[in-house]
Coordinates of C-alpha atoms and ligand atoms in Angstrom, one line a residue:
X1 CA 43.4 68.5 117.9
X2 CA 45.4 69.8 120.7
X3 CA 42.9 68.2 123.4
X4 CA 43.4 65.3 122.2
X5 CA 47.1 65.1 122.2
X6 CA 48.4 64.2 125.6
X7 CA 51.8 65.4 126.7
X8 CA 54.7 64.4 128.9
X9 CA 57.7 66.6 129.9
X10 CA 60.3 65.1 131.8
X11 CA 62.4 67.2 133.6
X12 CA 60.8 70.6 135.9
X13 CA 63.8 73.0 135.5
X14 CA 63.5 76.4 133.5
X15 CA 62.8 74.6 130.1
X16 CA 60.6 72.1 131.2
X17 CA 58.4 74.0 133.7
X18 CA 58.1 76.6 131.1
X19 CA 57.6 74.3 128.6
X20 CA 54.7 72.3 130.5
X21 CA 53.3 75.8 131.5
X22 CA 53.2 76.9 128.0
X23 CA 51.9 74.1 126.2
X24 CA 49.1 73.3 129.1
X25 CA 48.6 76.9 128.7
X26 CA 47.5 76.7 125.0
X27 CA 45.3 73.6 126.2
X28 CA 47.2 70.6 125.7
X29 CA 46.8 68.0 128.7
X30 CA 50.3 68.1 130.3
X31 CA 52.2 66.3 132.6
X32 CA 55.5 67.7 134.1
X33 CA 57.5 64.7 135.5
X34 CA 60.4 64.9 138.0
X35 CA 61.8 62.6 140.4
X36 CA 61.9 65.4 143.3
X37 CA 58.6 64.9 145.4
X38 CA 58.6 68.2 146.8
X39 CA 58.8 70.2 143.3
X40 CA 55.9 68.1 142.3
X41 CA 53.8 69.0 145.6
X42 CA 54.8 72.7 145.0
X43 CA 53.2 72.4 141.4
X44 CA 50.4 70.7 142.2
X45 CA 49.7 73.7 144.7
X46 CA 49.7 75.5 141.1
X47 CA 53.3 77.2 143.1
X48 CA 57.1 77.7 141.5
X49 CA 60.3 76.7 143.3
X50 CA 62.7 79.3 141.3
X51 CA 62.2 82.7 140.0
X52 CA 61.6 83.9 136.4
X53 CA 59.3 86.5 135.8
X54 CA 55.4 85.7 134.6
X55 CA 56.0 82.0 136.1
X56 CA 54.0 82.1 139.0
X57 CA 50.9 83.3 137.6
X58 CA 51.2 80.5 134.5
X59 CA 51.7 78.0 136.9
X60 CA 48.5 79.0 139.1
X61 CA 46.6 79.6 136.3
X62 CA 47.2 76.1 134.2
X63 CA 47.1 73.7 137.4
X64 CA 44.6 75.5 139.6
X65 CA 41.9 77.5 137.1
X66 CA 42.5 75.8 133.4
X67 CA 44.0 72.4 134.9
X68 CA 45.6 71.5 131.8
X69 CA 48.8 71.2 134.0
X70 CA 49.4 68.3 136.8
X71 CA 53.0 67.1 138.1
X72 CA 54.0 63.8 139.0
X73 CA 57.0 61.2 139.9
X74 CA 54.9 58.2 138.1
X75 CA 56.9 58.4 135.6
X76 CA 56.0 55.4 133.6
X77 CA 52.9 55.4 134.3
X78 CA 52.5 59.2 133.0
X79 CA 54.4 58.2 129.6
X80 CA 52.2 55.3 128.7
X81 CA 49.4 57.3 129.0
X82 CA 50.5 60.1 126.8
X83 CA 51.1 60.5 123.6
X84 CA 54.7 62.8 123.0
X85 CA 57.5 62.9 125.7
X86 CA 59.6 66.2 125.9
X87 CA 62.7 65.3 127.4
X88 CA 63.7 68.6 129.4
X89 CA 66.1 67.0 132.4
X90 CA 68.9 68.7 133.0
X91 CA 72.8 68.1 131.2
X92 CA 75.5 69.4 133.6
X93 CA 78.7 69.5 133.0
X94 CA 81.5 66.9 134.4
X95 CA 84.6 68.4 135.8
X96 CA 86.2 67.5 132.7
X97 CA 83.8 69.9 130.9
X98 CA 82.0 67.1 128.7
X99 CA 78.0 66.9 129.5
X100 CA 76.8 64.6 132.3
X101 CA 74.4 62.7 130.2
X102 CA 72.9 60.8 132.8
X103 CA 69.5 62.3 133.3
X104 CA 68.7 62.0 130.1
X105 CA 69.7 58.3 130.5
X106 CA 67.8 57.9 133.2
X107 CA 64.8 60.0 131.3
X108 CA 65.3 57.4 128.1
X109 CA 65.3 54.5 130.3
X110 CA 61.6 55.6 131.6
X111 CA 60.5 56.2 128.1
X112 CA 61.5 53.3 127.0
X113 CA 60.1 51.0 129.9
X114 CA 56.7 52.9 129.3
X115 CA 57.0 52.1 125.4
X116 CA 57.7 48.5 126.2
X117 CA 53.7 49.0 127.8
X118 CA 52.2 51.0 125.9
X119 CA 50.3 50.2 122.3
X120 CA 50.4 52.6 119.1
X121 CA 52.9 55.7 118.5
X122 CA 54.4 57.5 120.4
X123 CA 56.3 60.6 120.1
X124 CA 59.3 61.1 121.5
X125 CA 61.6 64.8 121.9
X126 CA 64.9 65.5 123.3
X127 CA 64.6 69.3 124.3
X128 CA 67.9 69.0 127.0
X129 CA 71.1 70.5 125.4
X130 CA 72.8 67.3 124.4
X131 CA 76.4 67.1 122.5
X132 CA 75.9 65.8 118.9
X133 CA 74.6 62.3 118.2
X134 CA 73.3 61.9 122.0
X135 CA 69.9 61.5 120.3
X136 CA 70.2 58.6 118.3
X137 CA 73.6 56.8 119.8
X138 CA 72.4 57.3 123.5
X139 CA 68.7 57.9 123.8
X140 CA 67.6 56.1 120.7
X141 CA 69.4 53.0 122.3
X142 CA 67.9 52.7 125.7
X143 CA 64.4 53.6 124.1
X144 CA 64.5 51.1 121.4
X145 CA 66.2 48.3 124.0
X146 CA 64.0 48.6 126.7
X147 CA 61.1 49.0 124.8
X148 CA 61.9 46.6 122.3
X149 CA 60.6 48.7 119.4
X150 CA 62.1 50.2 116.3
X151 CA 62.6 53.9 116.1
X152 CA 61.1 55.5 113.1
X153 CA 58.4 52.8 112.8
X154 CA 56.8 52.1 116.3
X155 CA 57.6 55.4 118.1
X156 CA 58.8 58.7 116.5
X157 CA 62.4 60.6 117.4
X158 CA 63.0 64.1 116.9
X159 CA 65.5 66.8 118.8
X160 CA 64.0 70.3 118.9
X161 CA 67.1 72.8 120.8
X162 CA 65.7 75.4 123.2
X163 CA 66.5 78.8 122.9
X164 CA 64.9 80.7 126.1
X165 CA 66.7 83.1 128.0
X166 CA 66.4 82.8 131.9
X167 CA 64.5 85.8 132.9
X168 CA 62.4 86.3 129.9
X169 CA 61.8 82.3 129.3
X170 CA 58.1 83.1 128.8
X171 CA 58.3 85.7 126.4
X172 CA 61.3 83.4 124.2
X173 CA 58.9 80.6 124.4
X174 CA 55.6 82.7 123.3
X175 CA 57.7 84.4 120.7
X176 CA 60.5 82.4 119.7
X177 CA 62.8 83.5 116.4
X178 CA 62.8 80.1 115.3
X179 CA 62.2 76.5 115.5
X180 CA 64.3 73.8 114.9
X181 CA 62.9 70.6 114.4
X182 CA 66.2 67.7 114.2
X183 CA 64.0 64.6 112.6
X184 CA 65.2 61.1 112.7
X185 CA 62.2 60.3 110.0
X186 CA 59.9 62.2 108.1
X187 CA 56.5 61.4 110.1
X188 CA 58.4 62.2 113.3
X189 CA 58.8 65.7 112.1
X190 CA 55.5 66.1 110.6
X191 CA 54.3 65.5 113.8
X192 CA 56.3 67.5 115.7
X193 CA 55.6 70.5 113.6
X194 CA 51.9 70.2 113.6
X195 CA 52.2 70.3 117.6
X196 CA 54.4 73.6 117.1
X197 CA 51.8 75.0 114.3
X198 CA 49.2 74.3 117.1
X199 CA 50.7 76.0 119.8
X200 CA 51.9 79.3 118.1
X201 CA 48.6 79.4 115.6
X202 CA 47.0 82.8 114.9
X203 CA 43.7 83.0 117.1
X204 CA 41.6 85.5 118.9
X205 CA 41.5 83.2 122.3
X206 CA 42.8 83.7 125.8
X207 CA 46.4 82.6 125.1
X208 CA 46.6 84.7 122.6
X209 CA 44.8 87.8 124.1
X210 CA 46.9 87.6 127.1
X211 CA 50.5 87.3 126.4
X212 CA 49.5 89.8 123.1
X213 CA 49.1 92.3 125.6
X214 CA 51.5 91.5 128.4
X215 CA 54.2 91.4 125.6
X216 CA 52.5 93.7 123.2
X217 CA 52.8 92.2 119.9
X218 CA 50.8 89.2 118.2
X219 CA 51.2 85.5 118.4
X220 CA 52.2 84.2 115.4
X221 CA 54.2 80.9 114.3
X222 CA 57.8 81.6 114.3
X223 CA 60.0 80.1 111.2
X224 CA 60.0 76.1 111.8
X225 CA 63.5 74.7 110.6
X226 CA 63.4 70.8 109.9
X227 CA 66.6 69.3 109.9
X228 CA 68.7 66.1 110.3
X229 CA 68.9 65.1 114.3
X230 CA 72.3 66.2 114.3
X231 CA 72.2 69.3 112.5
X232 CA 69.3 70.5 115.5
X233 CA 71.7 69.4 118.1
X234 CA 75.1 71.7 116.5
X235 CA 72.6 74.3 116.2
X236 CA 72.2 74.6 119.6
X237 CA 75.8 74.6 120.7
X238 CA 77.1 77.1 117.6
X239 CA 74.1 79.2 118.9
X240 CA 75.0 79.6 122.5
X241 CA 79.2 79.3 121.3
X242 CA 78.9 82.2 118.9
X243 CA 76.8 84.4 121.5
X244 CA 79.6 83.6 123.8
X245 CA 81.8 84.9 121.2
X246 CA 80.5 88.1 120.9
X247 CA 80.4 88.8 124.9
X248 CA 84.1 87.4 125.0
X249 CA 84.7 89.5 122.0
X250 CA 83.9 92.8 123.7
X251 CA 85.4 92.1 126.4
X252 CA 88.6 91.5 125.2
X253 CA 88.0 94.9 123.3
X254 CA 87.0 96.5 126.4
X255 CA 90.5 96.0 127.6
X256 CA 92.4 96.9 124.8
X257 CA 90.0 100.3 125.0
X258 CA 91.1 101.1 128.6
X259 CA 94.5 101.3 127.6
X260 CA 93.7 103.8 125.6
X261 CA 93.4 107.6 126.6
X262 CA 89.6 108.9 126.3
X263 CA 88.0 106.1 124.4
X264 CA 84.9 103.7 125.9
X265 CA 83.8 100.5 124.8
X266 CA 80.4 101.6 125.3
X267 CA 80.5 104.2 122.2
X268 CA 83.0 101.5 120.2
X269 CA 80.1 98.4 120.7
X270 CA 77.2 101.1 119.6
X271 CA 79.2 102.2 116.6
X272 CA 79.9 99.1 115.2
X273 CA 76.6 97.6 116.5
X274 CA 74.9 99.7 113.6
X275 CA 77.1 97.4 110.9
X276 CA 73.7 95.3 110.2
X277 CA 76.2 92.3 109.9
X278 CA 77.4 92.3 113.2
X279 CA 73.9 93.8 115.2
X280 CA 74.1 95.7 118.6
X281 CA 73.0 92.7 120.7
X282 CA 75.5 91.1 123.1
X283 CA 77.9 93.5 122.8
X284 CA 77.6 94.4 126.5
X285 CA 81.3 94.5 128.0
X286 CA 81.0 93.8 131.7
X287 CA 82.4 91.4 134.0
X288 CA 82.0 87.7 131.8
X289 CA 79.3 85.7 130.9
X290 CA 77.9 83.2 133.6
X291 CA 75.0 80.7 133.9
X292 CA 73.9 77.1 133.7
X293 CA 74.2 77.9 129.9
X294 CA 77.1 79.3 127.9
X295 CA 80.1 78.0 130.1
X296 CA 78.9 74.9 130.1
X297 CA 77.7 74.6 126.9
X298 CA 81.5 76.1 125.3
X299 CA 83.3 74.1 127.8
X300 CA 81.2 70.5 126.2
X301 CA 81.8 71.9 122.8
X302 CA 86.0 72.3 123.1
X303 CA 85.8 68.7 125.1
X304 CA 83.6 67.3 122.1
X305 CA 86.6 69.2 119.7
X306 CA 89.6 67.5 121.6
X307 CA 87.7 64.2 121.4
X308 CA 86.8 64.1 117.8
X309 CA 90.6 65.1 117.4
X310 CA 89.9 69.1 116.8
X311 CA 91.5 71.6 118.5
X312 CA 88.9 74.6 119.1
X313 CA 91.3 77.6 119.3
X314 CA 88.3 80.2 119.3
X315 CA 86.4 78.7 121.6
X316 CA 89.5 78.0 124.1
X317 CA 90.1 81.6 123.5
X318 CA 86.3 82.3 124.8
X319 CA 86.5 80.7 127.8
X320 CA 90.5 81.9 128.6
X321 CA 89.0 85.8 128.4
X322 CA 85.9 85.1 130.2
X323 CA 87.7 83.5 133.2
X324 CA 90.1 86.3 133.4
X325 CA 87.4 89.2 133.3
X326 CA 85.9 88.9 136.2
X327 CA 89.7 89.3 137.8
X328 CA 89.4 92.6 135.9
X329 CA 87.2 94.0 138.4
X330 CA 89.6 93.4 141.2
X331 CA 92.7 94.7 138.9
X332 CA 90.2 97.9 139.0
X333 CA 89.5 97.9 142.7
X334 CA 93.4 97.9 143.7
X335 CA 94.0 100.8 140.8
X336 CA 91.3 102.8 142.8
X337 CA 91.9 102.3 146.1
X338 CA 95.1 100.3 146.7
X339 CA 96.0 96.9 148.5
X340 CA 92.6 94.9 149.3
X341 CA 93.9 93.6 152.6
X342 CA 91.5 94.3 155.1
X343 CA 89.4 96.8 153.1
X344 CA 85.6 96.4 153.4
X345 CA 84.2 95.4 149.6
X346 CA 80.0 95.6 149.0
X347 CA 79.4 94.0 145.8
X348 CA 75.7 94.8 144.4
X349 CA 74.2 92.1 142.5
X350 CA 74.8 88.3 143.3
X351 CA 72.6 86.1 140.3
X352 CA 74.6 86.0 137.0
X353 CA 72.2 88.5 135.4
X354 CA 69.1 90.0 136.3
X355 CA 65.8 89.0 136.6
X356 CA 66.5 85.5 138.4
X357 CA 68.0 83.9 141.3
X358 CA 70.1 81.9 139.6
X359 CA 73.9 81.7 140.8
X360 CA 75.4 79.3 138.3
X361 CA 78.4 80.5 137.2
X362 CA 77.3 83.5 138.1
X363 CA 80.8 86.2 137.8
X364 CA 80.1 87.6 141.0
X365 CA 81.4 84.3 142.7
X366 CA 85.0 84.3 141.3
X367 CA 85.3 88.6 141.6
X368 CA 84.5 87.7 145.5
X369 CA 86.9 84.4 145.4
X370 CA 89.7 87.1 144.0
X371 CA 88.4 89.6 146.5
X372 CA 88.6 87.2 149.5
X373 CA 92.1 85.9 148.2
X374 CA 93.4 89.4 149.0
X375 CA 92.2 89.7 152.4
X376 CA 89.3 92.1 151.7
X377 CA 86.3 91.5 153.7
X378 CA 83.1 91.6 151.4
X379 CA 79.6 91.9 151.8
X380 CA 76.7 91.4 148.8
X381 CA 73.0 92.6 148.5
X382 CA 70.6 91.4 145.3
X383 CA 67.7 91.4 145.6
X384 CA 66.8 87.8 144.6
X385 CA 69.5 85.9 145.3
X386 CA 70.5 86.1 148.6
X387 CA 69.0 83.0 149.2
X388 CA 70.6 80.6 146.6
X389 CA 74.0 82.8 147.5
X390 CA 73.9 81.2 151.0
X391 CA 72.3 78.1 150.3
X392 CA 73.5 76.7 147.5
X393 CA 76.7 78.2 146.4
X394 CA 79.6 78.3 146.7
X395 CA 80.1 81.4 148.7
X396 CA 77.7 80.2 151.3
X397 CA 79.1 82.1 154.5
X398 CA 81.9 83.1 153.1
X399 CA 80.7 86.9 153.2
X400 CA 78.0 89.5 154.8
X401 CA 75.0 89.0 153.4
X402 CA 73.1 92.7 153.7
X403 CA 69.6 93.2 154.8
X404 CA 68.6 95.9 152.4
X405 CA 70.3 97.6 149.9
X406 CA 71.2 100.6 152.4
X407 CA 73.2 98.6 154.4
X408 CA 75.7 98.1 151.7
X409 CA 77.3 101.2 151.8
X410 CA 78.4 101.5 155.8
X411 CA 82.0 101.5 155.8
X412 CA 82.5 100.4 152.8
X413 CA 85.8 101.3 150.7
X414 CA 84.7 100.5 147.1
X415 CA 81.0 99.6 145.9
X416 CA 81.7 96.9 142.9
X417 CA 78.5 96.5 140.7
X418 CA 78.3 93.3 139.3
X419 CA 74.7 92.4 138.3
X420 CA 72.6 95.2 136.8
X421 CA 69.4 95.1 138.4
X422 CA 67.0 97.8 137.6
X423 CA 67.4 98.5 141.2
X424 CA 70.9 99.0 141.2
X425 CA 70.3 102.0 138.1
X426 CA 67.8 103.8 140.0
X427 CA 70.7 104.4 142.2
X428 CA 72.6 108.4 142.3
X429 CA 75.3 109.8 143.2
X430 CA 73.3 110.9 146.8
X431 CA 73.2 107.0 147.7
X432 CA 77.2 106.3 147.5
X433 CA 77.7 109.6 148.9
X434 CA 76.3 107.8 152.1
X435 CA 80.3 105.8 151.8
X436 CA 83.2 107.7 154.0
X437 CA 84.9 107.8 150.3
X438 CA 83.0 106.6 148.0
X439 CA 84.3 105.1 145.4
X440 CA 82.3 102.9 142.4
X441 CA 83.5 99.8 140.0
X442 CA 81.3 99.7 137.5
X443 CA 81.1 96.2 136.3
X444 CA 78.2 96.8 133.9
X445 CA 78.6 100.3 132.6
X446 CA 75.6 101.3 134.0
X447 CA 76.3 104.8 135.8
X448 CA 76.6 108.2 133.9
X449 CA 80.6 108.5 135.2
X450 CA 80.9 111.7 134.6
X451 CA 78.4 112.8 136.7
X452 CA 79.2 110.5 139.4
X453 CA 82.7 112.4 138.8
X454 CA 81.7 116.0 139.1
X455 CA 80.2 114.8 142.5
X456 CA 83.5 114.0 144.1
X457 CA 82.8 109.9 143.5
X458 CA 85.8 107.9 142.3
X459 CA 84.0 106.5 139.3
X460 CA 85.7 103.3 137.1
X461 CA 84.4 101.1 134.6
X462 CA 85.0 98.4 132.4
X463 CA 86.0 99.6 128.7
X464 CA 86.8 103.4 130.2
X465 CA 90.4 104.2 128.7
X466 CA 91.7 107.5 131.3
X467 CA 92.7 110.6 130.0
X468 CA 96.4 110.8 131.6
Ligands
UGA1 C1 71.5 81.6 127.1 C2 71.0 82.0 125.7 O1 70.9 83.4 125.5 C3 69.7 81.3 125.3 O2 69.4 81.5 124.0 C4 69.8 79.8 125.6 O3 68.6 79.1 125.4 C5 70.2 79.5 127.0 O4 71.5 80.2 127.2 C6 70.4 78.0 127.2 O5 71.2 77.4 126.5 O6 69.6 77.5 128.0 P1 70.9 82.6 129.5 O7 72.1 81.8 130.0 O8 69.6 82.5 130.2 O9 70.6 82.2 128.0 O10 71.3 84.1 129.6 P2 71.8 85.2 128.6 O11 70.8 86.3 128.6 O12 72.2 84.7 127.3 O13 73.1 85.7 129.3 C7 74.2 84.9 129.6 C8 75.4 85.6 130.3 O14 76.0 86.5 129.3 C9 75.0 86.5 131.4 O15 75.9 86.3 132.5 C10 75.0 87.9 130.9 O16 75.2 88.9 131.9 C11 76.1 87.8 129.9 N1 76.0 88.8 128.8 C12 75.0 88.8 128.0 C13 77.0 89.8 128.8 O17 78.0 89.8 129.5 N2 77.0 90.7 127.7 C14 76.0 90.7 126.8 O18 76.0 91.6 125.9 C15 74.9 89.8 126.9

């Protein structure tokens, strides 16, 4: 079946690359469409423009050995000839917080010129993270305008929320915990779940064979949820809302802990991580949640609140204690080592988590904004995102940029660790020894501090309530 079905996704960041990879992967004939000519060149060369783990080798393999995978900019063209759109462009946010809807305009506007072409059904799928009824006010318009055809009759409309984590957007797309199919009709959804049943189907054949072992465990179709169009797109934002929550959650208990002698968040988050009601996942205290993702996402959620005439006091609350935690870090700096002005800072880790180069959001920026607003000079070592740091960030040259990790530590007054990398584990007391005094920030909760301790290292963390 799955040969026959031709596929479009528009848009080549992290979902729709690893969308197009995935699904050309499993043998469907897939086109990736962007506007940008020279991400579409750098496909075509079966080669990746960003980092994410297990990429690179999908990509080579689907356009180079299986080609199942090409990229384009004829967009049109490359819709009319297929037979479902994914629409995977990108939904920033506007500096009033709401979503920046136009790519996904733009993306319409080509589906719907293509439709206007093209004979027989066509399926189309909003993937991008969209504010509720985006689907059928916005892109349901410009389809059924420009195309002149009826939704629900000549072309099909479903919105199907992605739930992939950067850094492991493979493995959440292999093995996802669910699917949610939003349908605007019934046939639309039928359809869309027999393309799901057909990608994640039980079967002894390369796909599976391969990402069984690299993952160790079996591919098997995850729980399909079909729903109204609107329902799909609150899922999506109460998803990525209440796992902002939790993170905002701990954090704020994190603080309350370290004003109290001898406890740690760490054993309060595993104790009540055991409660099967509120699981041990996410309760990591550290220095805030970043990313293209959960700001952004909480942010268009409290605007779409205010606008509907709803005041969203939690979620305000989420995004008041995530702003001030990365500040925590440099409250925890001047506790250990005094005024900042003119101290030398290295902060170890740049992207907003590990495992990609991605600097959205990422906490590290405001910790060095705060740092550099005290006078401290500050230089940073990841080891991915040096690159993106400089180039397209916003702290650019605004600090030392380290060659190697080793570097970090000459002359430094306070090591802050704001991105654990496994790298940045591996690391002993030996290697901060190397500072004049050294003295650690844990921002992740990563180092055994008592060890660190009984080796003469000033040792702080996030959550750590002193004994006086
Ligand atoms: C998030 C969601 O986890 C995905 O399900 C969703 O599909 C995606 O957003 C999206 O909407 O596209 P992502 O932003 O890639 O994925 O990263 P997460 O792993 O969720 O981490 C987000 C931030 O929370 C990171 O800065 C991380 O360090 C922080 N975090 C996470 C914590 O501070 N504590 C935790 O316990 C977990």
């Amino acid at each position: 079946m799955h040969k026959e079905i031709k596929l479009t996704v528009s848009g080549t960041g992290f979902v729709g690359l690893i969308t197009a990879g995935i699904f050309a992967d499993r043998g469907f004939l897939t086109t990736a469409l962007d506007t940008d000519e020279n991400k579409i060149v750098t496909v075509n060369k079966g080669e990746t423009f960003f980092f994410e783990p297990y990429l690179p080798e999908l990509i080579k393999r689907v356009v180079l050995e299986k080609k199942t995978l090409i990229a384009s900019t004829e967009r049109i063209k490359s819709i009319k000839e297929s037979d479902v759109t994914l629409i995977c462009v990108g939904t920033p946010s506007k500096s009033d917080g709401s979503c920046n809807l136009s790519f996904i305009e733009s993306a319409a506007e080509d589906i719907g010129k293509a439709l206007a072409q093209k004979e027989g059904y066509h399926l189309v799928v909003a993937k991008s993270t969209i504010v509720p009824e985006t689907t059928r006010t916005l892109i349901k318009t410009i389809i059924e305008k420009q195309s002149n055809k009826k939704a629900g009759v000549d072309f099909g409309l479903c919105m199907s929320p992605e739930f992939l984590r950067e850094g492991q957007s493979v493995h959440d797309t292999i093995f996802p915990d669910k699917i949610v199919i939003g349908q605007f009709d019934e046939k639309s959804g039928e359809k869309l779940e027999a393309i799901f049943q057909h990608l994640y189907r039980v079967e002894d054949d390369d796909f599976s064979k391969t990402w069984g072992t690299i993952f160790g465990k079996k591919v098997s179709c995850p729980k399909i949820l079909r729903r109204s169009i609107e329902t799909a797109e609150c899922i999506k934002y109460a998803n990525n809302s209440f796992l902002a929550t939790k993170i905002s959650f701990i954090n704020e208990f994190a603080n309350i802990c370290e004003r109290v002698p001898g406890v740690d968040i760490k054993h309060v988050a595993e104790a009540i991580g055991f409660d099967f009601r509120i699981s041990d996942k996410f309760l990591q205290a550290g220095t805030g949640f970043g990313g293209s993702c959960f700001p952004k996402d909480v942010n268009a959620m409290i605007t779409f609140a205010k606008d509907h005439n709803y005041s969203p006091k939690l979620l305000e609350s989420v995004m008041a204690v995530n702003i001030q935690q990365a500040k925590r870090m440099v409250q925890l700096t001047e506790n250990a080592i005094g005024d900042l002005k003119g101290k030398q800072i290295a902060i170890l880790g740049l992207s907003f988590k590990p495992e990609t180069d991605d600097m959205r959001n990422a906490p590290s920026i405001k910790i060095i904004d705060e740092l550099l607003s005290k006078g401290a000079n500050v230089i940073a070592w990841d080891p991915k995102a040096i690159e993106k740091a400089k180039k397209e960030s916003e702290l650019s040259d605004k600090i030392t940029y380290a060659n190697t990790l080793g570097e970090i530590f000459d002359n430094t007054d306070a090591c802050l660790l704001v991105t654990e990398w496994n790298q940045f584990k591996k690391l002993e007391p030996k290697d901060f020894k190397k500072m004049a005094k050294p003295v650690v920030i844990d921002g992740r909760r990563i180092y055994d501090y008592k060890k660190f301790r009984e080796e003469g290292i000033i040792c702080v963390g996030i959550g750590l309530g002193e004994i006086k």
